[in-house]
C-alpha positions as protocol buffer text, in pm:
chain_id: "A"
residue {
  index: 1
  type: UNK
  ca { x: 0 y: 0 z: 0 }
}
residue {
  index: 2
  type: UNK
  ca { x: 141 y: 339 z: -94 }
}
residue {
  index: 3
  type: UNK
  ca { x: 146 y: 658 z: 109 }
}
residue {
  index: 4
  type: UNK
  ca { x: -130 y: 800 z: -108 }
}
residue {
  index: 5
  type: UNK
  ca { x: -349 y: 503 z: -30 }
}
residue {
  index: 6
  type: UNK
  ca { x: -294 y: 557 z: 345 }
}
residue {
  index: 7
  type: UNK
  ca { x: -400 y: 923 z: 318 }
}
residue {
  index: 8
  type: UNK
  ca { x: -718 y: 832 z: 131 }
}
residue {
  index: 9
  type: UNK
  ca { x: -805 y: 571 z: 391 }
}
residue {
  index: 10
  type: UNK
  ca { x: -746 y: 817 z: 677 }
}
residue {
  index: 11
  type: UNK
  ca { x: -963 y: 1086 z: 512 }
}
residue {
  index: 12
  type: UNK
  ca { x: -1246 y: 840 z: 463 }
}
residue {
  index: 13
  type: UNK
  ca { x: -1224 y: 735 z: 828 }
}
residue {
  index: 14
  type: UNK
  ca { x: -1231 y: 1097 z: 956 }
}
residue {
  index: 15
  type: UNK
  ca { x: -1559 y: 1188 z: 778 }
}
residue {
  index: 16
  type: UNK
  ca { x: -1851 y: 1172 z: 1025 }
}
residue {
  index: 17
  type: UNK
  ca { x: -2167 y: 1003 z: 908 }
}
residue {
  index: 18
  type: UNK
  ca { x: -2442 y: 1248 z: 798 }
}
residue {
  index: 19
  type: UNK
  ca { x: -2733 y: 1302 z: 1038 }
}
residue {
  index: 20
  type: UNK
  ca { x: -3048 y: 1124 z: 937 }
}
residue {
  index: 21
  type: UNK
  ca { x: -3322 y: 1357 z: 821 }
}
residue {
  index: 22
  type: UNK
  ca { x: -3665 y: 1281 z: 958 }
}
residue {
  index: 23
  type: UNK
  ca { x: -3873 y: 1103 z: 703 }
}
residue {
  index: 24
  type: UNK
  ca { x: -4233 y: 1193 z: 629 }
}
residue {
  index: 25
  type: UNK
  ca { x: -4463 y: 1084 z: 903 }
}
residue {
  index: 26
  type: UNK
  ca { x: -4213 y: 1111 z: 1188 }
}
residue {
  index: 27
  type: UNK
  ca { x: -4346 y: 1231 z: 1530 }
}
residue {
  index: 28
  type: UNK
  ca { x: -4188 y: 1576 z: 1492 }
}
residue {
  index: 29
  type: UNK
  ca { x: -4357 y: 1638 z: 1158 }
}
residue {
  index: 30
  type: UNK
  ca { x: -4689 y: 1503 z: 1282 }
}
residue {
  index: 31
  type: UNK
  ca { x: -4678 y: 1731 z: 1586 }
}
residue {
  index: 32
  type: UNK
  ca { x: -4605 y: 2034 z: 1367 }
}
residue {
  index: 33
  type: UNK
  ca { x: -4887 y: 1937 z: 1133 }
}
residue {
  index: 34
  type: UNK
  ca { x: -5129 y: 1891 z: 1427 }
}
residue {
  index: 35
  type: UNK
  ca { x: -5044 y: 2232 z: 1570 }
}
residue {
  index: 36
  type: UNK
  ca { x: -5113 y: 2391 z: 1234 }
}
residue {
  index: 37
  type: UNK
  ca { x: -5452 y: 2218 z: 1212 }
}
residue {
  index: 38
  type: UNK
  ca { x: -5555 y: 2342 z: 1557 }
}
residue {
  index: 39
  type: UNK
  ca { x: -5457 y: 2693 z: 1461 }
}
residue {
  index: 40
  type: UNK
  ca { x: -5668 y: 2678 z: 1148 }
}
residue {
  index: 41
  type: UNK
  ca { x: -5965 y: 2544 z: 1342 }
}
residue {
  index: 42
  type: UNK
  ca { x: -5933 y: 2823 z: 1599 }
}
residue {
  index: 43
  type: UNK
  ca { x: -5928 y: 3083 z: 1322 }
}
residue {
  index: 44
  type: UNK
  ca { x: -6252 y: 2939 z: 1185 }
}
residue {
  index: 45
  type: UNK
  ca { x: -6434 y: 2879 z: 1514 }
}
residue {
  index: 46
  type: UNK
  ca { x: -6344 y: 3202 z: 1695 }
}
residue {
  index: 47
  type: UNK
  ca { x: -6538 y: 3436 z: 1464 }
}
residue {
  index: 48
  type: UNK
  ca { x: -6835 y: 3199 z: 1476 }
}
residue {
  index: 49
  type: UNK
  ca { x: -6833 y: 3197 z: 1856 }
}
residue {
  index: 50
  type: UNK
  ca { x: -6807 y: 3575 z: 1869 }
}
residue {
  index: 51
  type: UNK
  ca { x: -7099 y: 3606 z: 1628 }
}
residue {
  index: 52
  type: UNK
  ca { x: -7306 y: 3371 z: 1843 }
}
residue {
  index: 53
  type: UNK
  ca { x: -7226 y: 3569 z: 2158 }
}
residue {
  index: 54
  type: UNK
  ca { x: -7322 y: 3894 z: 1986 }
}
residue {
  index: 55
  type: UNK
  ca { x: -7650 y: 3741 z: 1870 }
}
residue {
  index: 56
  type: UNK
  ca { x: -7733 y: 3627 z: 2224 }
}
residue {
  index: 57
  type: UNK
  ca { x: -7644 y: 3969 z: 2366 }
}
residue {
  index: 58
  type: UNK
  ca { x: -7858 y: 4141 z: 2103 }
}
residue {
  index: 59
  type: UNK
  ca { x: -8152 y: 3915 z: 2180 }
}
residue {
  index: 60
  type: UNK
  ca { x: -8122 y: 3993 z: 2551 }
}
residue {
  index: 61
  type: UNK
  ca { x: -8107 y: 4366 z: 2480 }
}
residue {
  index: 62
  type: UNK
  ca { x: -8424 y: 4342 z: 2270 }
}
residue {
  index: 63
  type: UNK
  ca { x: -8600 y: 4150 z: 2551 }
}
residue {
  index: 64
  type: UNK
  ca { x: -8503 y: 4413 z: 2809 }
}
residue {
  index: 65
  type: UNK
  ca { x: -8624 y: 4690 z: 2579 }
}
residue {
  index: 66
  type: UNK
  ca { x: -8961 y: 4524 z: 2521 }
}
residue {
  index: 67
  type: UNK
  ca { x: -9015 y: 4439 z: 2888 }
}
residue {
  index: 68
  type: UNK
  ca { x: -8886 y: 4751 z: 3062 }
}
residue {
  index: 69
  type: UNK
  ca { x: -8828 y: 5052 z: 2839 }
}
residue {
  index: 70
  type: UNK
  ca { x: -9094 y: 5021 z: 2572 }
}
residue {
  index: 71
  type: UNK
  ca { x: -9385 y: 5049 z: 2820 }
}
residue {
  index: 72
  type: UNK
  ca { x: -9247 y: 5387 z: 2929 }
}
residue {
  index: 73
  type: UNK
  ca { x: -9241 y: 5505 z: 2569 }
}
residue {
  index: 74
  type: UNK
  ca { x: -9602 y: 5399 z: 2520 }
}
residue {
  index: 75
  type: UNK
  ca { x: -9715 y: 5637 z: 2795 }
}
residue {
  index: 76
  type: UNK
  ca { x: -9696 y: 5981 z: 2638 }
}
residue {
  index: 77
  type: UNK
  ca { x: -9791 y: 6323 z: 2763 }
}
residue {
  index: 78
  type: UNK
  ca { x: -10154 y: 6285 z: 2656 }
}
residue {
  index: 79
  type: UNK
  ca { x: -10192 y: 5973 z: 2871 }
}
residue {
  index: 80
  type: UNK
  ca { x: -10030 y: 6148 z: 3167 }
}
residue {
  index: 81
  type: UNK
  ca { x: -10273 y: 6437 z: 3130 }
}
residue {
  index: 82
  type: UNK
  ca { x: -10566 y: 6194 z: 3124 }
}
residue {
  index: 83
  type: UNK
  ca { x: -10441 y: 6023 z: 3439 }
}
residue {
  index: 84
  type: UNK
  ca { x: -10395 y: 6351 z: 3625 }
}
residue {
  index: 85
  type: UNK
  ca { x: -10747 y: 6463 z: 3532 }
}
residue {
  index: 86
  type: UNK
  ca { x: -10899 y: 6132 z: 3644 }
}
residue {
  index: 87
  type: UNK
  ca { x: -10712 y: 6145 z: 3975 }
}
residue {
  index: 88
  type: UNK
  ca { x: -10808 y: 6509 z: 4035 }
}
residue {
  index: 89
  type: UNK
  ca { x: -11175 y: 6452 z: 3951 }
}
residue {
  index: 90
  type: UNK
  ca { x: -11185 y: 6149 z: 4179 }
}
residue {
  index: 91
  type: UNK
  ca { x: -11020 y: 6332 z: 4467 }
}
residue {
  index: 92
  type: UNK
  ca { x: -11263 y: 6623 z: 4442 }
}
residue {
  index: 93
  type: UNK
  ca { x: -11559 y: 6383 z: 4431 }
}
residue {
  index: 94
  type: UNK
  ca { x: -11436 y: 6195 z: 4737 }
}
residue {
  index: 95
  type: UNK
  ca { x: -11381 y: 6506 z: 4948 }
}
residue {
  index: 96
  type: UNK
  ca { x: -11682 y: 6716 z: 4847 }
}
residue {
  index: 97
  type: UNK
  ca { x: -12028 y: 6652 z: 4992 }
}
residue {
  index: 98
  type: UNK
  ca { x: -12324 y: 6831 z: 5146 }
}
residue {
  index: 99
  type: UNK
  ca { x: -12623 y: 6730 z: 5362 }
}
residue {
  index: 100
  type: UNK
  ca { x: -12877 y: 6784 z: 5084 }
}
residue {
  index: 101
  type: UNK
  ca { x: -12685 y: 6580 z: 4824 }
}
residue {
  index: 102
  type: UNK
  ca { x: -12496 y: 6337 z: 5045 }
}
residue {
  index: 103
  type: UNK
  ca { x: -12615 y: 6009 z: 4888 }
}
residue {
  index: 104
  type: UNK
  ca { x: -12560 y: 6138 z: 4537 }
}
residue {
  index: 105
  type: UNK
  ca { x: -12217 y: 6272 z: 4632 }
}
residue {
  index: 106
  type: UNK
  ca { x: -12101 y: 5941 z: 4776 }
}
residue {
  index: 107
  type: UNK
  ca { x: -12232 y: 5748 z: 4476 }
}
residue {
  index: 108
  type: UNK
  ca { x: -12050 y: 5983 z: 4241 }
}
residue {
  index: 109
  type: UNK
  ca { x: -11729 y: 5942 z: 4438 }
}
residue {
  index: 110
  type: UNK
  ca { x: -11748 y: 5562 z: 4423 }
}
residue {
  index: 111
  type: UNK
  ca { x: -11776 y: 5574 z: 4044 }
}
residue {
  index: 112
  type: UNK
  ca { x: -11414 y: 5700 z: 4043 }
}
residue {
  index: 113
  type: UNK
  ca { x: -11284 y: 5411 z: 4258 }
}
residue {
  index: 114
  type: UNK
  ca { x: -11186 y: 5049 z: 4201 }
}
residue {
  index: 115
  type: UNK
  ca { x: -11081 y: 4734 z: 4384 }
}
residue {
  index: 116
  type: UNK
  ca { x: -11074 y: 4708 z: 4763 }
}
residue {
  index: 117
  type: UNK
  ca { x: -11071 y: 5085 z: 4791 }
}
residue {
  index: 118
  type: UNK
  ca { x: -11441 y: 5095 z: 4698 }
}
residue {
  index: 119
  type: UNK
  ca { x: -11528 y: 4893 z: 5009 }
}
residue {
  index: 120
  type: UNK
  ca { x: -11296 y: 5100 z: 5228 }
}
residue {
  index: 121
  type: UNK
  ca { x: -11454 y: 5425 z: 5112 }
}
residue {
  index: 122
  type: UNK
  ca { x: -11807 y: 5287 z: 5153 }
}
residue {
  index: 123
  type: UNK
  ca { x: -11739 y: 5166 z: 5507 }
}
residue {
  index: 124
  type: UNK
  ca { x: -11574 y: 5495 z: 5603 }
}
residue {
  index: 125
  type: UNK
  ca { x: -11853 y: 5715 z: 5470 }
}
residue {
  index: 126
  type: UNK
  ca { x: -12123 y: 5497 z: 5626 }
}
residue {
  index: 127
  type: UNK
  ca { x: -11964 y: 5477 z: 5970 }
}
residue {
  index: 128
  type: UNK
  ca { x: -11804 y: 5821 z: 6006 }
}
residue {
  index: 129
  type: UNK
  ca { x: -11892 y: 6078 z: 5742 }
}
residue {
  index: 130
  type: UNK
  ca { x: -12266 y: 6019 z: 5717 }
}
residue {
  index: 131
  type: UNK
  ca { x: -12318 y: 6070 z: 6090 }
}
residue {
  index: 132
  type: UNK
  ca { x: -12119 y: 6394 z: 6089 }
}
residue {
  index: 133
  type: UNK
  ca { x: -12304 y: 6527 z: 5787 }
}
residue {
  index: 134
  type: UNK
  ca { x: -12645 y: 6450 z: 5936 }
}
residue {
  index: 135
  type: UNK
  ca { x: -12581 y: 6558 z: 6294 }
}
residue {
  index: 136
  type: UNK
  ca { x: -12364 y: 6865 z: 6234 }
}
residue {
  index: 137
  type: UNK
  ca { x: -12466 y: 6965 z: 5881 }
}
residue {
  index: 138
  type: UNK
  ca { x: -12110 y: 6927 z: 5759 }
}
residue {
  index: 139
  type: UNK
  ca { x: -12042 y: 7051 z: 5409 }
}
residue {
  index: 140
  type: UNK
  ca { x: -11704 y: 7026 z: 5239 }
}
residue {
  index: 141
  type: UNK
  ca { x: -11565 y: 7149 z: 4910 }
}
residue {
  index: 142
  type: UNK
  ca { x: -11229 y: 7035 z: 4773 }
}
residue {
  index: 143
  type: UNK
  ca { x: -11012 y: 7162 z: 4491 }
}
residue {
  index: 144
  type: UNK
  ca { x: -10690 y: 7022 z: 4349 }
}
residue {
  index: 145
  type: UNK
  ca { x: -10443 y: 7307 z: 4318 }
}
residue {
  index: 146
  type: UNK
  ca { x: -10162 y: 7103 z: 4167 }
}
residue {
  index: 147
  type: UNK
  ca { x: -10113 y: 6744 z: 4053 }
}
residue {
  index: 148
  type: UNK
  ca { x: -9851 y: 6552 z: 3858 }
}
residue {
  index: 149
  type: UNK
  ca { x: -9771 y: 6196 z: 3761 }
}
residue {
  index: 150
  type: UNK
  ca { x: -9478 y: 6050 z: 3953 }
}
residue {
  index: 151
  type: UNK
  ca { x: -9496 y: 5701 z: 3804 }
}
residue {
  index: 152
  type: UNK
  ca { x: -9670 y: 5580 z: 3490 }
}
residue {
  index: 153
  type: UNK
  ca { x: -9709 y: 5252 z: 3303 }
}
residue {
  index: 154
  type: UNK
  ca { x: -9971 y: 5134 z: 3053 }
}
residue {
  index: 155
  type: UNK
  ca { x: -10197 y: 4985 z: 3323 }
}
residue {
  index: 156
  type: UNK
  ca { x: -10115 y: 5177 z: 3643 }
}
residue {
  index: 157
  type: UNK
  ca { x: -9998 y: 5514 z: 3767 }
}
residue {
  index: 158
  type: UNK
  ca { x: -9916 y: 5716 z: 4076 }
}
residue {
  index: 159
  type: UNK
  ca { x: -10020 y: 6080 z: 4106 }
}
residue {
  index: 160
  type: UNK
  ca { x: -9905 y: 6331 z: 4365 }
}
residue {
  index: 161
  type: UNK
  ca { x: -10176 y: 6590 z: 4435 }
}
residue {
  index: 162
  type: UNK
  ca { x: -10200 y: 6900 z: 4652 }
}
residue {
  index: 163
  type: UNK
  ca { x: -10554 y: 6962 z: 4774 }
}
residue {
  index: 164
  type: UNK
  ca { x: -10732 y: 7253 z: 4940 }
}
residue {
  index: 165
  type: UNK
  ca { x: -11047 y: 7172 z: 5139 }
}
residue {
  index: 166
  type: UNK
  ca { x: -11299 y: 7408 z: 5297 }
}
residue {
  index: 167
  type: UNK
  ca { x: -11539 y: 7273 z: 5561 }
}
residue {
  index: 168
  type: UNK
  ca { x: -11840 y: 7445 z: 5716 }
}
residue {
  index: 169
  type: UNK
  ca { x: -12081 y: 7307 z: 5974 }
}
residue {
  index: 170
  type: UNK
  ca { x: -12351 y: 7403 z: 6220 }
}
residue {
  index: 171
  type: UNK
  ca { x: -12087 y: 7442 z: 6489 }
}
residue {
  index: 172
  type: UNK
  ca { x: -11851 y: 7638 z: 6264 }
}
residue {
  index: 173
  type: UNK
  ca { x: -12044 y: 7840 z: 6008 }
}
residue {
  index: 174
  type: UNK
  ca { x: -11739 y: 8049 z: 5920 }
}
residue {
  index: 175
  type: UNK
  ca { x: -11565 y: 7735 z: 5802 }
}
residue {
  index: 176
  type: UNK
  ca { x: -11216 y: 7595 z: 5824 }
}
residue {
  index: 177
  type: UNK
  ca { x: -10951 y: 7567 z: 5557 }
}
residue {
  index: 178
  type: UNK
  ca { x: -10710 y: 7276 z: 5522 }
}
residue {
  index: 179
  type: UNK
  ca { x: -10430 y: 7188 z: 5282 }
}
residue {
  index: 180
  type: UNK
  ca { x: -10301 y: 6838 z: 5222 }
}
residue {
  index: 181
  type: UNK
  ca { x: -10081 y: 6635 z: 4991 }
}
residue {
  index: 182
  type: UNK
  ca { x: -10183 y: 6285 z: 4885 }
}
residue {
  index: 183
  type: UNK
  ca { x: -10049 y: 6002 z: 4674 }
}
residue {
  index: 184
  type: UNK
  ca { x: -10324 y: 5871 z: 4448 }
}
residue {
  index: 185
  type: UNK
  ca { x: -10275 y: 5523 z: 4303 }
}
residue {
  index: 186
  type: UNK
  ca { x: -10449 y: 5470 z: 3971 }
}
residue {
  index: 187
  type: UNK
  ca { x: -10540 y: 5160 z: 3771 }
}
residue {
  index: 188
  type: UNK
  ca { x: -10668 y: 5137 z: 3417 }
}
residue {
  index: 189
  type: UNK
  ca { x: -10990 y: 4933 z: 3417 }
}
residue {
  index: 190
  type: UNK
  ca { x: -11176 y: 4879 z: 3088 }
}
residue {
  index: 191
  type: UNK
  ca { x: -11013 y: 5189 z: 2944 }
}
residue {
  index: 192
  type: UNK
  ca { x: -11090 y: 5415 z: 3242 }
}
residue {
  index: 193
  type: UNK
  ca { x: -10841 y: 5535 z: 3503 }
}
residue {
  index: 194
  type: UNK
  ca { x: -10977 y: 5472 z: 3853 }
}
residue {
  index: 195
  type: UNK
  ca { x: -10844 y: 5533 z: 4205 }
}
residue {
  index: 196
  type: UNK
  ca { x: -10721 y: 5220 z: 4384 }
}
residue {
  index: 197
  type: UNK
  ca { x: -10559 y: 5390 z: 4685 }
}
residue {
  index: 198
  type: UNK
  ca { x: -10556 y: 5735 z: 4846 }
}
residue {
  index: 199
  type: UNK
  ca { x: -10271 y: 5794 z: 5091 }
}
residue {
  index: 200
  type: UNK
  ca { x: -10178 y: 6116 z: 5271 }
}
residue {
  index: 201
  type: UNK
  ca { x: -9814 y: 6216 z: 5235 }
}
């Protein structure tokens, strides 16, 4: 063997074997491919989920509007004016009566009332007011000097009213004057606004 042959053999021995490249289908490649697939799925599903969440939120907002805010919009100024007039007329009818027209006055007042308040007013006038009117010739006249709606919905309302009342009697012919503030609860019955409660403030 010559010196040249020895050098060739040594060079061949010193060369390190090449690293094996991963073939198709190796775990590393599969993992990379799987990660890419998940990313693509996320890109597709995320907008769909966001759209679904927005749709649900929009539906809830519509429900809240229909249940809570729309009723307020259906009660306009004309309705409020009607309610105030009904409350004022009812209050005047309840608090105005005279010996000569007592029965008619009480019947007129009850036509402005509804619910349990009708019975309360009837019991009160029968047990207290009627006796005073007959025995002492009590006569009262009431006027509403100011009234406004404090709460209003399509079927119910609350009115705050300020009332002046003048009372004369056999014992006090010169009369007495009284001022009061009342909360008048109203309910819409068959298209008419009627008093369901009458509470001093």
